[in-house]
Amino acid sequence: MQALVCRSCGANLHADDVNTAMGIAKCRHCGAVYAFGAAMGGGAAKAGSGEPGPRVRAEVEKPSGFTIEEDPYRFRITQRWLTWKVIPLAVFAVLWDGFLVFWYFMAINAIRDGDAMAWVMALFPVLHLAAGVVITYAVIATLFNTTTIDVNDRELSVRHGPLWVPGNKTLRSLDIKQLYCKTKVNNGKNGTTFSYQLFAIKNDGKEEKLLTNLDQQSHAIYVEQQIERVMGIKDEAVAGETV
């Protein structure tokens, strides 16, 4: 029998990961689930195809930091970005920016004193300055930003603010066929971490990424379940999704 591997993270699937009765396999490393045909040799359904598959999933309770507004004409989910994880990044930003302030204070004094090498000193940390701006902006955005998802009979929109970040999106409600969550594996020097994304599958088979960098699997699944409930979308298994 051909060895099975996870299509999300590449890890080997163990025998205990495969449920032949239900026709699904779930990766113990990243949580991705794969729906198979009647026979294991048939392969998984293509990710993003929206083909129906087995579904056994409990309703996820509203996570902390999420608020819901609902009336007959509109449904809104709002998520605060602020979490305890901003603390180490904020400390790092203060130390990084403090060093740059000290460096440029010395460089400006050297320029005033007519030091011929002062401009070299001022230009040397330009890349560090750019990095400091990005890190500081990220900290401020995490402190104040929210993500708002609005759903009505015409469209589904995703907005981040008040500080600008990429990812704002609007889709026609009638174009959305299915939603699913996916695990993103991040391999770094300090080990492997996971984040979660939410995708919409359109009627033409194309995919649109709605949300990225969600910290917890339950956050992604909660948003998926709520949108599908409001839009009347039947929940179906999609190969490669997180369940």
GROMACS .gro file of C-alpha atoms in nm:
model
  243
    1MET     CA    1   0.000   0.000   0.000
    2GLN     CA    2   0.135   0.337  -0.093
    3ALA     CA    3   0.241   0.552   0.202
    4LEU     CA    4   0.013   0.847   0.270
    5VAL     CA    5   0.147   1.193   0.349
    6CYS     CA    6  -0.026   1.511   0.457
    7ARG     CA    7  -0.066   1.755   0.169
    8SER     CA    8  -0.055   2.052   0.407
    9CYS     CA    9   0.262   1.984   0.609
   10GLY     CA   10   0.417   1.680   0.437
   11ALA     CA   11   0.417   1.461   0.750
   12ASN     CA   12   0.357   1.087   0.718
   13LEU     CA   13   0.004   0.976   0.805
   14HIS     CA   14  -0.007   0.694   1.059
   15ALA     CA   15  -0.252   0.406   1.053
   16ASP     CA   16  -0.442   0.560   1.343
   17ASP     CA   17  -0.490   0.877   1.136
   18VAL     CA   18  -0.698   0.693   0.873
   19ASN     CA   19  -1.065   0.610   0.926
   20THR     CA   20  -1.149   0.373   0.642
   21ALA     CA   21  -1.512   0.338   0.754
   22MET     CA   22  -1.575   0.711   0.713
   23GLY     CA   23  -1.331   0.751   0.424
   24ILE     CA   24  -1.127   1.027   0.588
   25ALA     CA   25  -0.774   1.078   0.717
   26LYS     CA   26  -0.668   1.346   0.964
   27CYS     CA   27  -0.308   1.462   1.009
   28ARG     CA   28  -0.206   1.455   1.376
   29HIS     CA   29   0.061   1.719   1.311
   30CYS     CA   30  -0.137   2.006   1.156
   31GLY     CA   31  -0.500   1.895   1.184
   32ALA     CA   32  -0.571   1.882   0.809
   33VAL     CA   33  -0.844   1.637   0.704
   34TYR     CA   34  -0.868   1.453   0.372
   35ALA     CA   35  -1.181   1.295   0.224
   36PHE     CA   36  -1.125   0.980   0.018
   37GLY     CA   37  -1.339   0.789  -0.227
   38ALA     CA   38  -1.491   0.453  -0.153
   39ALA     CA   39  -1.147   0.296  -0.186
   40MET     CA   40  -0.834   0.437  -0.039
   41GLY     CA   41  -0.666   0.408  -0.375
   42GLY     CA   42  -0.917   0.653  -0.517
   43GLY     CA   43  -0.730   0.945  -0.368
   44ALA     CA   44  -0.853   1.256  -0.189
   45ALA     CA   45  -1.095   1.500  -0.338
   46LYS     CA   46  -0.918   1.796  -0.493
   47ALA     CA   47  -0.872   2.079  -0.245
   48GLY     CA   48  -1.101   2.365  -0.328
   49SER     CA   49  -1.322   2.157  -0.553
   50GLY     CA   50  -1.614   2.183  -0.316
   51GLU     CA   51  -1.698   1.814  -0.376
   52PRO     CA   52  -1.911   1.680  -0.092
   53GLY     CA   53  -1.750   1.455   0.168
   54PRO     CA   54  -1.816   1.318   0.515
   55ARG     CA   55  -1.867   1.577   0.785
   56VAL     CA   56  -1.862   1.514   1.158
   57ARG     CA   57  -1.798   1.841   1.338
   58ALA     CA   58  -1.939   1.997   1.653
   59GLU     CA   59  -2.055   2.357   1.671
   60VAL     CA   60  -1.773   2.584   1.792
   61GLU     CA   61  -1.857   2.826   2.070
   62LYS     CA   62  -1.788   3.198   2.027
   63PRO     CA   63  -1.420   3.260   2.114
   64SER     CA   64  -1.303   3.541   2.339
   65GLY     CA   65  -1.242   3.864   2.148
   66PHE     CA   66  -1.525   3.806   1.899
   67THR     CA   67  -1.854   3.998   1.894
   68ILE     CA   68  -2.167   3.930   1.691
   69GLU     CA   69  -2.427   4.176   1.560
   70GLU     CA   70  -2.725   4.028   1.381
   71ASP     CA   71  -3.057   4.157   1.252
   72PRO     CA   72  -3.288   4.059   0.962
   73TYR     CA   73  -3.081   4.264   0.715
   74ARG     CA   74  -2.719   4.219   0.822
   75PHE     CA   75  -2.484   3.988   1.007
   76ARG     CA   76  -2.151   4.112   1.143
   77ILE     CA   77  -1.857   3.940   1.313
   78THR     CA   78  -1.592   4.162   1.471
   79GLN     CA   79  -1.261   4.029   1.603
   80ARG     CA   80  -1.018   4.231   1.813
   81TRP     CA   81  -0.653   4.185   1.718
   82LEU     CA   82  -0.529   4.262   2.068
   83THR     CA   83  -0.393   3.957   2.252
   84TRP     CA   84  -0.120   3.892   2.507
   85LYS     CA   85   0.110   3.788   2.219
   86VAL     CA   86   0.167   4.155   2.136
   87ILE     CA   87   0.362   4.203   2.461
   88PRO     CA   88   0.695   4.046   2.352
   89LEU     CA   89   0.669   4.219   2.012
   90ALA     CA   90   0.604   4.553   2.183
   91VAL     CA   91   0.904   4.505   2.414
   92PHE     CA   92   1.122   4.419   2.115
   93ALA     CA   93   0.996   4.726   1.926
   94VAL     CA   94   1.079   4.954   2.222
   95LEU     CA   95   1.433   4.815   2.246
   96TRP     CA   96   1.487   4.827   1.869
   97ASP     CA   97   1.352   5.181   1.832
   98GLY     CA   98   1.540   5.296   2.142
   99PHE     CA   99   1.870   5.180   1.992
  100LEU     CA  100   1.791   5.361   1.664
  101VAL     CA  101   1.703   5.682   1.848
  102PHE     CA  102   2.033   5.668   2.033
  103TRP     CA  103   2.226   5.590   1.711
  104TYR     CA  104   2.072   5.879   1.518
  105PHE     CA  105   2.116   6.114   1.812
  106MET     CA  106   2.489   6.037   1.794
  107ALA     CA  107   2.492   6.068   1.413
  108ILE     CA  108   2.319   6.409   1.415
  109ASN     CA  109   2.563   6.541   1.675
  110ALA     CA  110   2.851   6.415   1.464
  111ILE     CA  111   2.712   6.592   1.155
  112ARG     CA  112   2.682   6.916   1.351
  113ASP     CA  113   3.044   6.878   1.461
  114GLY     CA  114   3.153   6.842   1.099
  115ASP     CA  115   3.265   6.480   1.124
  116ALA     CA  116   3.337   6.357   0.770
  117MET     CA  117   3.212   6.006   0.853
  118ALA     CA  118   2.889   6.123   1.013
  119TRP     CA  119   2.678   6.073   0.700
  120VAL     CA  120   2.806   5.716   0.668
  121MET     CA  121   2.701   5.663   1.028
  122ALA     CA  122   2.357   5.807   0.950
  123LEU     CA  123   2.304   5.597   0.637
  124PHE     CA  124   2.441   5.269   0.774
  125PRO     CA  125   2.129   5.155   0.966
  126VAL     CA  126   1.873   5.248   0.698
  127LEU     CA  127   1.752   4.888   0.665
  128HIS     CA  128   1.728   4.864   1.043
  129LEU     CA  129   1.524   5.185   1.041
  130ALA     CA  130   1.284   5.039   0.783
  131ALA     CA  131   1.249   4.723   0.991
  132GLY     CA  132   1.180   4.935   1.299
  133VAL     CA  133   0.902   5.122   1.118
  134VAL     CA  134   0.740   4.793   1.010
  135ILE     CA  135   0.764   4.638   1.357
  136THR     CA  136   0.629   4.949   1.528
  137TYR     CA  137   0.341   4.973   1.280
  138ALA     CA  138   0.258   4.607   1.342
  139VAL     CA  139   0.247   4.665   1.718
  140ILE     CA  140   0.022   4.971   1.686
  141ALA     CA  141  -0.207   4.787   1.441
  142THR     CA  142  -0.235   4.492   1.681
  143LEU     CA  143  -0.326   4.728   1.965
  144PHE     CA  144  -0.602   4.913   1.779
  145ASN     CA  145  -0.718   4.715   1.476
  146THR     CA  146  -1.017   4.490   1.439
  147THR     CA  147  -1.135   4.265   1.158
  148THR     CA  148  -1.499   4.308   1.058
  149ILE     CA  149  -1.689   4.060   0.842
  150ASP     CA  150  -2.025   4.179   0.709
  151VAL     CA  151  -2.272   3.943   0.542
  152ASN     CA  152  -2.598   4.036   0.374
  153ASP     CA  153  -2.804   3.911   0.081
  154ARG     CA  154  -2.581   4.096  -0.167
  155GLU     CA  155  -2.222   4.056  -0.050
  156LEU     CA  156  -1.967   3.932   0.199
  157SER     CA  157  -1.702   4.186   0.294
  158VAL     CA  158  -1.387   4.166   0.505
  159ARG     CA  159  -1.238   4.489   0.642
  160HIS     CA  160  -0.937   4.552   0.864
  161GLY     CA  161  -0.887   4.884   1.042
  162PRO     CA  162  -0.858   5.158   1.145
  163LEU     CA  163  -0.490   5.123   1.043
  164TRP     CA  164  -0.445   4.999   0.687
  165VAL     CA  165  -0.327   4.645   0.628
  166PRO     CA  166  -0.369   4.432   0.314
  167GLY     CA  167  -0.653   4.185   0.294
  168ASN     CA  168  -0.972   4.389   0.255
  169LYS     CA  169  -1.208   4.199   0.027
  170THR     CA  170  -1.566   4.197  -0.104
  171LEU     CA  171  -1.740   3.901  -0.270
  172ARG     CA  172  -2.090   3.867  -0.410
  173SER     CA  173  -2.296   3.640  -0.186
  174LEU     CA  174  -2.437   3.451  -0.486
  175ASP     CA  175  -2.085   3.364  -0.603
  176ILE     CA  176  -1.990   3.176  -0.283
  177LYS     CA  177  -2.039   2.799  -0.289
  178GLN     CA  178  -1.846   2.678   0.015
  179LEU     CA  179  -1.609   2.792   0.289
  180TYR     CA  180  -1.326   2.598   0.451
  181CYS     CA  181  -1.035   2.648   0.688
  182LYS     CA  182  -0.677   2.550   0.627
  183THR     CA  183  -0.368   2.515   0.844
  184LYS     CA  184  -0.057   2.708   0.742
  185VAL     CA  185   0.271   2.555   0.857
  186ASN     CA  186   0.546   2.805   0.939
  187ASN     CA  187   0.894   2.657   0.966
  188GLY     CA  188   1.140   2.892   1.138
  189LYS     CA  189   1.466   2.888   1.329
  190ASN     CA  190   1.279   2.847   1.656
  191GLY     CA  191   1.071   2.553   1.538
  192THR     CA  192   0.743   2.495   1.363
  193THR     CA  193   0.435   2.704   1.433
  194PHE     CA  194   0.086   2.693   1.289
  195SER     CA  195  -0.163   2.960   1.184
  196TYR     CA  196  -0.506   2.924   1.028
  197GLN     CA  197  -0.673   3.066   0.719
  198LEU     CA  198  -1.029   3.090   0.589
  199PHE     CA  199  -1.105   3.040   0.219
  200ALA     CA  200  -1.418   3.084   0.011
  201ILE     CA  201  -1.478   2.855  -0.287
  202LYS     CA  202  -1.669   3.031  -0.563
  203ASN     CA  203  -1.917   2.875  -0.805
  204ASP     CA  204  -1.657   2.889  -1.082
  205GLY     CA  205  -1.417   2.678  -0.871
  206LYS     CA  206  -1.180   2.963  -0.789
  207GLU     CA  207  -1.073   3.029  -0.431
  208GLU     CA  208  -1.056   3.356  -0.241
  209LYS     CA  209  -0.857   3.390   0.079
  210LEU     CA  210  -1.074   3.571   0.334
  211LEU     CA  211  -0.872   3.557   0.657
  212THR     CA  212  -0.510   3.480   0.741
  213ASN     CA  213  -0.288   3.447   1.047
  214LEU     CA  214  -0.561   3.335   1.285
  215ASP     CA  215  -0.396   3.212   1.604
  216GLN     CA  216  -0.630   2.926   1.686
  217GLN     CA  217  -0.807   2.661   1.485
  218SER     CA  218  -1.133   2.727   1.671
  219HIS     CA  219  -1.131   3.091   1.556
  220ALA     CA  220  -1.120   2.995   1.190
  221ILE     CA  221  -1.384   2.724   1.223
  222TYR     CA  222  -1.615   2.949   1.426
  223VAL     CA  223  -1.614   3.217   1.154
  224GLU     CA  224  -1.668   2.952   0.885
  225GLN     CA  225  -1.964   2.800   1.068
  226GLN     CA  226  -2.129   3.134   1.137
  227ILE     CA  227  -2.100   3.257   0.778
  228GLU     CA  228  -2.229   2.928   0.638
  229ARG     CA  229  -2.523   2.938   0.883
  230VAL     CA  230  -2.624   3.290   0.781
  231MET     CA  231  -2.577   3.230   0.409
  232GLY     CA  232  -2.753   2.893   0.416
  233ILE     CA  233  -2.449   2.706   0.281
  234LYS     CA  234  -2.446   2.330   0.345
  235ASP     CA  235  -2.122   2.237   0.518
  236GLU     CA  236  -1.920   1.989   0.311
  237ALA     CA  237  -1.577   1.838   0.364
  238VAL     CA  238  -1.296   1.977   0.150
  239ALA     CA  239  -0.967   1.788   0.117
  240GLY     CA  240  -0.684   1.963   0.297
  241GLU     CA  241  -0.907   2.158   0.533
  242THR     CA  242  -0.874   2.194   0.909
  243VAL     CA  243  -1.154   2.037   1.114
   0.00000   0.00000   0.00000
